[in-house]
Amino acid sequence: MANAGQKETLIVGLGATGISCARFLASRGESFRVADSRSNPPALTELVQDYPEVAVELGKFKEQSFVSASALVVSPGVSLREPAIMAARDQGISISGDIDLFSRHVQAPIVAVTGSNGKSTVVEILASILHFTGCNFGVGGNLDGHRFKPALDLLLEAEQRQLYLLELSSFQLETTEKLNAEVACILNISADHQDRYNSMEDYILAKQRIYKGAKHIVVNRDDVLTFPSRMFTAIRWDFGFGQPGSSGFGLLEEDGEQYLAFQFEKIMRVNELKVFGRHNVANVLAAAAMAVAAGIRRKSIIEAIRGFTGLPHRCQWIANVTGIEFYNDSKGTNVGATMAAVEGLGQRISGHIVLIAGGVGKGADFQTLVPVIKRWVKQVILMGRDAAAMAADFDAEVQTSFARNMQEAVRTAFNHAESGDAVLLSPACASYDMFENYQQRGQSFVQSVENLQ
């Protein structure tokens, strides 16, 4: 695609994001080539079919290929600590990602969400609110589980949008210089991806990049790590479980009943929500705060959140088998998510929880789960690659069993449960040791529950 001697952009990584970058650069007539450390990356066939003239380099990254590029566009799954990428950076070569490209070329306002937990749920609540208002919007960003479109594909759609709603990961934000969002929010921060970052501080700083250039920022009053680390000129909104102030959402109590509230006014009872658990109340409050910041009328916000029923694989009720409830929280891929799921479900049921957990631990410290387990869980069934490591982090008071596969885990959990109890799949781990993604893991759980009946 390039003339002789002309430098080209190098797309690093050929998954769903990488191929979306290829489509976008090709649409603009820009020259590019591709590198991927895998021998058979997921989008290779598509690239070869659609862009046969594009050079592709597979296998171990070659430093010369990187330092000879005009710019790098790095997929979020590739660490910026790769030696070849660091060498290019040392040579002053521009390093960006798909969200950075998106922010430079988008012609409509961006509403952006990040956080360790709850991103997808908050985006879906916001989407419900926007649908209710009749807004013509696009949704994209984080491709964990392939739920959303790559952001750059949204810009290639023929239809003009009034607004873009993005779920963003810390990996995507690492390569985003200035998002310039209309509204930006960090929902929460808890330990995650410590196998990718040198420290929690590095992880937090990556998340904080979402605030760069934002007109409105939304912070979690109950999590100081979501507060901007430096001064921003943006208008600030907040949400949290306490009584809200003049610029936020929160909770008020009257006659033993809890209410969602905006500023100093009750807007609806918490028990009117169709989702349960403290974490989901926080998700609703966050989405409502972001919607207000985006200029949406409060009436539309209330009606939309009243009708929101939740997402698959996120504390999703599956079945009642002989008085035992089964819940699928396969999206609980880190410790914070599992803690929230256990607490939310524990407060809702009359009995105890039998927890199914395990998978790829991503370097997490599972000791922080122990207090929650002791309060709500009668038995933990562990499976997957890091099951033994998880058990080693628990103390002797935590009752644990091991299972070789999901069907065995569900059967063992069922045998430990009794009427009034709940069996909860909330792994606190990634799924890729045994499954393609968290959806397949959740579907395996659902099928195993169906086999009990």
Short mmCIF file of C-alpha atoms in Angstrom, two decimals:
data_model
loop_
_atom_site.label_atom_id
_atom_site.label_comp_id
_atom_site.label_asym_id
_atom_site.label_seq_id
_atom_site.Cartn_x
_atom_site.Cartn_y
_atom_site.Cartn_z
CA MET A 1 0.00 0.00 0.00
CA ALA A 2 2.98 2.33 0.45
CA ASN A 3 5.24 3.93 -2.11
CA ALA A 4 8.89 2.93 -2.03
CA GLY A 5 10.61 4.43 0.99
CA GLN A 6 7.33 5.63 2.51
CA LYS A 7 6.90 4.81 6.19
CA GLU A 8 3.70 3.09 7.24
CA THR A 9 1.62 2.89 10.38
CA LEU A 10 2.12 -0.43 12.15
CA ILE A 11 -1.00 -2.01 13.66
CA VAL A 12 0.10 -4.19 16.58
CA GLY A 13 -2.29 -7.05 17.26
CA LEU A 14 -4.73 -8.68 14.86
CA GLY A 15 -7.80 -9.47 16.91
CA ALA A 16 -11.16 -7.69 16.75
CA THR A 17 -9.60 -4.33 17.62
CA GLY A 18 -6.69 -4.71 15.20
CA ILE A 19 -8.92 -5.52 12.25
CA SER A 20 -11.17 -2.57 13.12
CA CYS A 21 -8.08 -0.33 12.99
CA ALA A 22 -7.23 -1.81 9.58
CA ARG A 23 -10.74 -1.08 8.29
CA PHE A 24 -10.57 2.48 9.59
CA LEU A 25 -7.12 3.29 8.17
CA ALA A 26 -8.03 1.69 4.84
CA SER A 27 -11.21 3.80 4.65
CA ARG A 28 -9.02 6.88 4.96
CA GLY A 29 -6.56 5.68 2.32
CA GLU A 30 -3.70 5.45 4.83
CA SER A 31 -0.82 3.01 4.42
CA PHE A 32 -0.33 0.42 7.12
CA ARG A 33 1.10 -2.99 7.92
CA VAL A 34 0.34 -5.43 10.74
CA ALA A 35 2.32 -7.38 13.34
CA ASP A 36 1.04 -10.03 15.75
CA SER A 37 3.06 -12.26 18.07
CA ARG A 38 0.71 -15.18 17.41
CA SER A 39 1.18 -17.51 14.45
CA ASN A 40 -2.54 -17.53 13.62
CA PRO A 41 -4.30 -14.47 15.07
CA PRO A 42 -8.13 -14.39 15.03
CA ALA A 43 -8.58 -11.83 12.25
CA LEU A 44 -5.83 -13.06 9.92
CA THR A 45 -8.17 -14.62 7.37
CA GLU A 46 -10.29 -11.47 7.21
CA LEU A 47 -7.26 -9.24 6.74
CA VAL A 48 -5.81 -11.39 3.96
CA GLN A 49 -9.17 -11.54 2.15
CA ASP A 50 -10.00 -7.83 2.44
CA TYR A 51 -6.50 -6.33 2.23
CA PRO A 52 -4.28 -8.82 0.39
CA GLU A 53 -1.68 -6.15 -0.34
CA VAL A 54 -1.04 -5.41 3.36
CA ALA A 55 2.17 -6.85 4.81
CA VAL A 56 1.67 -9.07 7.87
CA GLU A 57 4.45 -10.10 10.25
CA LEU A 58 3.62 -13.01 12.60
CA GLY A 59 5.55 -14.48 15.49
CA LYS A 60 8.02 -12.85 17.83
CA PHE A 61 8.02 -9.07 17.47
CA LYS A 62 11.01 -7.69 15.55
CA GLU A 63 12.34 -4.41 16.92
CA GLN A 64 13.37 -3.16 13.47
CA SER A 65 9.80 -3.47 12.21
CA PHE A 66 8.59 -1.27 15.07
CA VAL A 67 11.27 1.43 14.97
CA SER A 68 10.89 1.76 11.20
CA ALA A 69 7.16 2.55 11.40
CA SER A 70 5.74 6.06 11.15
CA ALA A 71 3.40 5.34 14.07
CA LEU A 72 2.14 2.40 16.13
CA VAL A 73 -1.52 1.62 16.73
CA VAL A 74 -1.43 -0.91 19.57
CA SER A 75 -4.32 -3.22 20.41
CA PRO A 76 -5.36 -3.26 24.10
CA GLY A 77 -4.36 -6.89 24.52
CA VAL A 78 -0.70 -6.05 23.85
CA SER A 79 1.34 -4.68 26.75
CA LEU A 80 3.13 -1.39 26.18
CA ARG A 81 6.07 -2.96 28.02
CA GLU A 82 6.84 -5.17 25.02
CA PRO A 83 10.52 -4.47 24.23
CA ALA A 84 9.81 -3.66 20.59
CA ILE A 85 7.15 -1.10 21.58
CA MET A 86 9.44 0.45 24.18
CA ALA A 87 12.19 0.72 21.57
CA ALA A 88 9.82 2.54 19.22
CA ARG A 89 8.79 4.90 22.01
CA ASP A 90 12.47 5.61 22.74
CA GLN A 91 12.82 6.63 19.07
CA GLY A 92 9.99 9.15 19.49
CA ILE A 93 7.52 7.15 17.40
CA SER A 94 3.87 7.95 18.16
CA ILE A 95 1.99 5.19 20.02
CA SER A 96 -1.79 5.23 20.07
CA GLY A 97 -4.76 2.88 20.15
CA ASP A 98 -8.20 2.55 18.63
CA ILE A 99 -9.88 4.81 21.20
CA ASP A 100 -7.27 7.50 20.59
CA LEU A 101 -8.03 7.36 16.86
CA PHE A 102 -11.75 7.42 17.63
CA SER A 103 -11.45 10.53 19.82
CA ARG A 104 -9.55 12.39 17.11
CA HIS A 105 -12.13 11.76 14.38
CA VAL A 106 -15.52 11.51 16.12
CA GLN A 107 -18.01 14.28 15.31
CA ALA A 108 -20.53 13.72 18.13
CA PRO A 109 -20.26 13.86 21.95
CA ILE A 110 -18.79 10.90 23.85
CA VAL A 111 -20.14 9.50 27.11
CA ALA A 112 -17.47 7.18 28.50
CA VAL A 113 -17.37 4.72 31.39
CA THR A 114 -14.51 2.83 33.00
CA GLY A 115 -13.96 1.08 36.33
CA SER A 116 -12.87 -2.25 37.73
CA ASN A 117 -16.44 -3.55 37.96
CA GLY A 118 -19.89 -2.73 36.62
CA LYS A 119 -18.87 -1.07 33.33
CA SER A 120 -21.07 -3.15 31.06
CA THR A 121 -24.07 -2.89 33.37
CA VAL A 122 -23.79 0.89 33.61
CA VAL A 123 -23.43 1.17 29.83
CA GLU A 124 -26.55 -0.97 29.37
CA ILE A 125 -28.51 1.16 31.86
CA LEU A 126 -27.39 4.29 30.03
CA ALA A 127 -28.37 2.68 26.72
CA SER A 128 -31.83 1.98 28.16
CA ILE A 129 -32.12 5.63 29.20
CA LEU A 130 -31.01 6.86 25.78
CA HIS A 131 -33.44 4.50 24.03
CA PHE A 132 -36.22 5.89 26.20
CA THR A 133 -35.40 9.45 25.09
CA GLY A 134 -35.29 8.51 21.40
CA CYS A 135 -31.65 9.55 21.07
CA ASN A 136 -29.82 8.17 18.01
CA PHE A 137 -26.63 6.82 19.59
CA GLY A 138 -23.90 4.25 19.01
CA VAL A 139 -22.46 1.88 21.62
CA GLY A 140 -18.98 0.41 21.51
CA GLY A 141 -15.56 0.13 23.07
CA ASN A 142 -14.34 -2.62 25.37
CA LEU A 143 -14.54 -5.98 23.59
CA ASP A 144 -14.32 -8.21 26.67
CA GLY A 145 -16.74 -11.01 25.78
CA HIS A 146 -17.38 -9.37 22.35
CA ARG A 147 -20.48 -7.60 23.69
CA PHE A 148 -19.83 -4.26 22.00
CA LYS A 149 -18.62 -3.14 18.59
CA PRO A 150 -15.08 -1.87 18.19
CA ALA A 151 -15.29 1.91 18.55
CA LEU A 152 -13.77 2.62 15.13
CA ASP A 153 -16.42 0.49 13.41
CA LEU A 154 -19.00 2.96 14.76
CA LEU A 155 -17.34 5.73 12.73
CA LEU A 156 -17.65 3.66 9.55
CA GLU A 157 -21.43 3.32 9.88
CA ALA A 158 -23.42 5.28 7.31
CA GLU A 159 -25.80 6.63 9.91
CA GLN A 160 -24.83 9.79 11.76
CA ARG A 161 -25.17 9.50 15.53
CA GLN A 162 -26.10 12.17 18.05
CA LEU A 163 -23.92 10.60 20.75
CA TYR A 164 -21.47 7.74 21.31
CA LEU A 165 -21.54 5.63 24.47
CA LEU A 166 -18.25 3.85 25.20
CA GLU A 167 -17.17 1.24 27.73
CA LEU A 168 -13.42 1.57 28.16
CA SER A 169 -10.81 -0.66 29.78
CA SER A 170 -7.59 0.51 31.39
CA PHE A 171 -5.74 -1.14 28.51
CA GLN A 172 -7.57 1.05 25.99
CA LEU A 173 -6.99 4.17 28.06
CA GLU A 174 -3.23 3.55 28.24
CA THR A 175 -2.95 4.55 24.58
CA THR A 176 -5.55 7.35 24.66
CA GLU A 177 -3.94 10.78 24.83
CA LYS A 178 -7.06 12.93 25.29
CA LEU A 179 -10.56 11.46 25.07
CA ASN A 180 -12.38 14.84 25.25
CA ALA A 181 -15.57 13.17 26.46
CA GLU A 182 -18.75 15.09 27.13
CA VAL A 183 -19.17 12.92 30.24
CA ALA A 184 -16.52 10.62 31.75
CA CYS A 185 -16.88 8.37 34.77
CA ILE A 186 -14.70 6.01 36.82
CA LEU A 187 -17.14 3.74 38.65
CA ASN A 188 -14.75 2.16 41.14
CA ILE A 189 -11.19 0.93 41.52
CA SER A 190 -10.17 -2.44 42.94
CA ALA A 191 -7.16 -4.67 42.31
CA ASP A 192 -7.27 -6.13 38.80
CA HIS A 193 -4.80 -6.90 36.01
CA GLN A 194 -1.89 -6.90 38.42
CA ASP A 195 -0.21 -9.29 35.99
CA ARG A 196 -0.12 -6.38 33.50
CA TYR A 197 0.80 -3.41 35.71
CA ASN A 198 3.86 -2.77 37.86
CA SER A 199 1.70 -1.44 40.69
CA MET A 200 -1.82 -0.43 41.66
CA GLU A 201 -0.74 3.17 41.10
CA ASP A 202 0.00 2.42 37.43
CA TYR A 203 -3.44 0.79 37.07
CA ILE A 204 -5.17 3.79 38.68
CA LEU A 205 -3.27 6.26 36.50
CA ALA A 206 -4.40 4.37 33.40
CA LYS A 207 -8.03 4.62 34.51
CA GLN A 208 -7.65 8.34 35.31
CA ARG A 209 -6.79 9.08 31.68
CA ILE A 210 -10.54 8.94 30.92
CA TYR A 211 -10.91 12.39 32.51
CA LYS A 212 -8.51 14.14 30.10
CA GLY A 213 -10.39 16.84 28.21
CA ALA A 214 -13.80 15.90 29.68
CA LYS A 215 -16.51 18.54 30.06
CA HIS A 216 -18.25 16.66 32.89
CA ILE A 217 -16.73 14.06 35.21
CA VAL A 218 -18.66 11.69 37.49
CA VAL A 219 -16.93 10.23 40.56
CA ASN A 220 -17.88 7.67 43.20
CA ARG A 221 -18.15 9.43 46.58
CA ASP A 222 -17.45 6.12 48.31
CA ASP A 223 -14.20 5.44 46.43
CA VAL A 224 -11.57 8.17 46.61
CA LEU A 225 -9.50 6.36 43.98
CA THR A 226 -12.07 7.52 41.41
CA PHE A 227 -11.40 11.16 42.25
CA PRO A 228 -9.20 12.98 39.72
CA SER A 229 -5.56 12.96 40.72
CA ARG A 230 -5.03 16.49 39.43
CA MET A 231 -7.12 19.60 38.86
CA PHE A 232 -9.61 19.46 36.02
CA THR A 233 -11.80 22.29 34.76
CA ALA A 234 -14.68 19.87 34.16
CA ILE A 235 -18.03 20.16 35.92
CA ARG A 236 -18.08 17.51 38.65
CA TRP A 237 -20.97 15.19 39.57
CA ASP A 238 -21.00 12.30 42.00
CA PHE A 239 -22.87 9.24 43.23
CA GLY A 240 -22.69 7.11 46.34
CA PHE A 241 -24.67 5.29 48.99
CA GLY A 242 -24.96 8.20 51.41
CA GLN A 243 -27.18 11.26 51.31
CA PRO A 244 -26.46 13.16 48.08
CA GLY A 245 -25.38 16.77 47.89
CA SER A 246 -26.22 19.44 45.35
CA SER A 247 -24.50 17.69 42.44
CA GLY A 248 -25.12 14.02 42.97
CA PHE A 249 -27.21 10.91 43.37
CA GLY A 250 -27.44 8.82 46.52
CA LEU A 251 -29.82 7.20 48.98
CA LEU A 252 -32.29 8.62 51.49
CA GLU A 253 -34.21 6.66 54.10
CA GLU A 254 -37.73 7.33 55.34
CA ASP A 255 -39.85 5.10 57.60
CA GLY A 256 -37.41 2.22 57.10
CA GLU A 257 -37.63 2.46 53.30
CA GLN A 258 -34.64 3.31 51.10
CA TYR A 259 -35.04 5.69 48.18
CA LEU A 260 -32.87 6.65 45.25
CA ALA A 261 -32.37 10.39 45.52
CA PHE A 262 -31.06 13.25 43.41
CA GLN A 263 -29.73 16.24 45.32
CA PHE A 264 -32.14 16.46 48.26
CA GLU A 265 -35.19 14.84 46.67
CA LYS A 266 -36.40 11.20 46.70
CA ILE A 267 -37.07 9.92 43.18
CA MET A 268 -38.02 6.22 43.60
CA ARG A 269 -37.89 3.33 46.08
CA VAL A 270 -34.88 1.05 45.87
CA ASN A 271 -37.15 -2.01 45.98
CA GLU A 272 -38.75 -0.90 42.71
CA LEU A 273 -35.53 -1.84 40.90
CA LYS A 274 -35.56 -5.18 39.07
CA VAL A 275 -31.88 -5.75 39.81
CA PHE A 276 -30.62 -6.59 43.29
CA GLY A 277 -27.51 -6.16 45.34
CA ARG A 278 -25.65 -3.16 46.64
CA HIS A 279 -23.37 -3.14 43.62
CA ASN A 280 -26.34 -2.86 41.26
CA VAL A 281 -27.78 0.02 43.27
CA ALA A 282 -24.40 1.72 42.80
CA ASN A 283 -24.57 0.97 39.06
CA VAL A 284 -28.01 2.57 38.80
CA LEU A 285 -26.87 5.64 40.74
CA ALA A 286 -23.79 5.99 38.50
CA ALA A 287 -25.82 5.71 35.30
CA ALA A 288 -28.36 8.23 36.57
CA ALA A 289 -25.59 10.70 37.48
CA MET A 290 -24.00 10.32 34.04
CA ALA A 291 -27.38 10.78 32.35
CA VAL A 292 -28.05 14.01 34.26
CA ALA A 293 -24.55 15.23 33.38
CA ALA A 294 -25.37 14.52 29.72
CA GLY A 295 -28.48 16.70 29.97
CA ILE A 296 -31.15 13.99 30.02
CA ARG A 297 -34.43 14.79 31.79
CA ARG A 298 -34.94 13.16 35.16
CA LYS A 299 -38.34 11.69 34.20
CA SER A 300 -36.77 9.69 31.36
CA ILE A 301 -34.00 8.48 33.66
CA ILE A 302 -36.46 7.23 36.29
CA GLU A 303 -38.69 5.40 33.82
CA ALA A 304 -35.73 3.70 32.15
CA ILE A 305 -34.05 2.48 35.35
CA ARG A 306 -37.38 1.25 36.71
CA GLY A 307 -37.65 -1.10 33.73
CA PHE A 308 -34.03 -2.30 33.61
CA THR A 309 -33.81 -6.07 34.24
CA GLY A 310 -30.05 -6.67 34.31
CA LEU A 311 -27.58 -8.48 32.06
CA PRO A 312 -26.84 -12.14 31.30
CA HIS A 313 -23.95 -13.63 33.31
CA ARG A 314 -24.18 -10.88 35.94
CA CYS A 315 -25.99 -12.23 39.01
CA GLN A 316 -28.59 -13.65 36.63
CA TRP A 317 -31.22 -15.94 38.18
CA ILE A 318 -31.24 -19.30 36.40
CA ALA A 319 -33.53 -21.75 38.19
CA ASN A 320 -34.98 -23.05 41.43
CA VAL A 321 -34.23 -26.73 41.97
CA THR A 322 -35.88 -28.29 45.03
CA GLY A 323 -35.89 -24.95 46.82
CA ILE A 324 -32.29 -24.07 45.89
CA GLU A 325 -31.78 -20.96 43.77
CA PHE A 326 -29.06 -20.91 41.08
CA TYR A 327 -27.40 -17.67 39.97
CA ASN A 328 -24.97 -17.09 37.11
CA ASP A 329 -22.38 -14.37 37.74
CA SER A 330 -19.77 -15.66 35.29
CA LYS A 331 -18.80 -12.04 34.55
CA GLY A 332 -17.40 -11.88 38.10
CA THR A 333 -13.82 -12.15 36.85
CA ASN A 334 -12.04 -10.44 39.76
CA VAL A 335 -12.17 -10.38 43.54
CA GLY A 336 -14.13 -7.13 43.80
CA ALA A 337 -16.89 -8.39 41.52
CA THR A 338 -17.25 -11.64 43.44
CA MET A 339 -17.33 -9.84 46.79
CA ALA A 340 -20.17 -7.63 45.51
CA ALA A 341 -22.11 -10.61 44.13
CA VAL A 342 -21.79 -12.61 47.36
CA GLU A 343 -22.84 -9.66 49.54
CA GLY A 344 -25.77 -8.74 47.30
CA LEU A 345 -27.11 -12.29 47.10
CA GLY A 346 -26.41 -13.02 50.76
CA GLN A 347 -28.61 -10.12 51.82
CA ARG A 348 -31.41 -11.30 49.56
CA ILE A 349 -31.79 -14.99 50.49
CA SER A 350 -32.92 -16.69 53.69
CA GLY A 351 -30.23 -19.39 53.66
CA HIS A 352 -26.55 -19.51 52.77
CA ILE A 353 -24.51 -19.45 49.56
CA VAL A 354 -22.56 -22.27 47.97
CA LEU A 355 -19.98 -20.49 45.83
CA ILE A 356 -18.39 -21.87 42.66
CA ALA A 357 -15.14 -20.03 41.88
CA GLY A 358 -11.78 -20.42 40.18
CA GLY A 359 -10.04 -20.10 36.84
CA VAL A 360 -7.10 -17.84 35.97
CA GLY A 361 -6.37 -15.67 38.99
CA LYS A 362 -4.44 -12.86 37.20
CA GLY A 363 -2.13 -12.45 40.20
CA ALA A 364 -4.95 -11.46 42.58
CA ASP A 365 -4.84 -11.76 46.38
CA PHE A 366 -7.81 -13.93 47.30
CA GLN A 367 -7.39 -13.38 51.04
CA THR A 368 -9.60 -10.31 50.71
CA LEU A 369 -12.51 -12.63 49.87
CA VAL A 370 -12.28 -14.45 53.20
CA PRO A 371 -14.36 -12.05 55.40
CA VAL A 372 -17.21 -12.03 52.88
CA ILE A 373 -17.09 -15.81 52.48
CA LYS A 374 -17.17 -16.33 56.23
CA ARG A 375 -20.27 -14.19 56.54
CA TRP A 376 -22.38 -15.53 53.67
CA VAL A 377 -20.88 -18.73 52.21
CA LYS A 378 -21.17 -22.25 53.67
CA GLN A 379 -19.03 -24.02 51.03
CA VAL A 380 -16.69 -22.98 48.21
CA ILE A 381 -16.28 -25.24 45.18
CA LEU A 382 -13.03 -24.45 43.35
CA MET A 383 -12.14 -25.35 39.78
CA GLY A 384 -9.70 -24.27 37.09
CA ARG A 385 -6.00 -23.54 36.83
CA ASP A 386 -5.55 -21.51 40.01
CA ALA A 387 -7.95 -23.44 42.26
CA ALA A 388 -5.16 -24.67 44.55
CA ALA A 389 -3.66 -21.17 44.81
CA MET A 390 -7.05 -19.77 45.80
CA ALA A 391 -7.49 -22.43 48.46
CA ALA A 392 -4.05 -21.60 49.83
CA ASP A 393 -5.15 -17.96 50.28
CA PHE A 394 -8.17 -19.03 52.34
CA ASP A 395 -7.89 -19.95 56.01
CA ALA A 396 -8.96 -23.19 57.67
CA GLU A 397 -12.44 -21.87 58.50
CA VAL A 398 -13.37 -21.67 54.81
CA GLN A 399 -14.85 -24.98 53.71
CA THR A 400 -13.55 -25.84 50.24
CA SER A 401 -13.99 -28.64 47.70
CA PHE A 402 -12.46 -29.13 44.26
CA ALA A 403 -14.09 -30.00 40.94
CA ARG A 404 -12.58 -31.03 37.62
CA ASN A 405 -15.19 -29.36 35.42
CA MET A 406 -18.35 -27.26 35.58
CA GLN A 407 -20.78 -30.17 35.65
CA GLU A 408 -18.96 -31.69 38.62
CA ALA A 409 -18.83 -28.29 40.34
CA VAL A 410 -22.57 -27.75 39.97
CA ARG A 411 -23.37 -31.26 41.17
CA THR A 412 -21.06 -30.88 44.19
CA ALA A 413 -22.58 -27.47 45.02
CA PHE A 414 -26.09 -28.90 44.76
CA ASN A 415 -25.16 -31.69 47.17
CA HIS A 416 -23.91 -29.12 49.73
CA ALA A 417 -26.97 -26.88 49.42
CA GLU A 418 -30.41 -27.20 50.97
CA SER A 419 -33.75 -25.47 50.54
CA GLY A 420 -33.38 -21.71 51.07
CA ASP A 421 -29.73 -21.73 49.98
CA ALA A 422 -28.35 -20.40 46.70
CA VAL A 423 -25.64 -21.74 44.42
CA LEU A 424 -23.67 -18.86 42.93
CA LEU A 425 -21.17 -19.05 40.08
CA SER A 426 -18.93 -16.02 40.62
CA PRO A 427 -15.40 -17.15 39.78
CA ALA A 428 -13.26 -14.12 40.80
CA CYS A 429 -11.03 -15.29 37.93
CA ALA A 430 -10.73 -15.15 34.16
CA SER A 431 -12.13 -18.04 32.14
CA TYR A 432 -9.56 -18.74 29.44
CA ASP A 433 -8.03 -21.83 31.07
CA MET A 434 -11.17 -23.91 30.47
CA PHE A 435 -13.47 -21.76 28.31
CA GLU A 436 -13.30 -19.37 25.37
CA ASN A 437 -14.78 -16.52 27.42
CA TYR A 438 -16.98 -15.80 30.41
CA GLN A 439 -20.16 -16.28 28.32
CA GLN A 440 -19.22 -19.85 27.46
CA ARG A 441 -18.42 -20.46 31.13
CA GLY A 442 -21.83 -19.09 32.12
CA GLN A 443 -23.59 -21.16 29.47
CA SER A 444 -21.81 -24.26 30.78
CA PHE A 445 -23.12 -23.43 34.25
CA VAL A 446 -26.66 -22.98 32.95
CA GLN A 447 -26.52 -26.30 31.07
CA SER A 448 -25.17 -28.08 34.15
CA VAL A 449 -28.02 -26.67 36.25
CA GLU A 450 -30.54 -27.82 33.64
CA ASN A 451 -29.05 -31.30 33.85
CA LEU A 452 -29.96 -31.40 37.56
CA GLN A 453 -33.66 -31.02 36.84
#
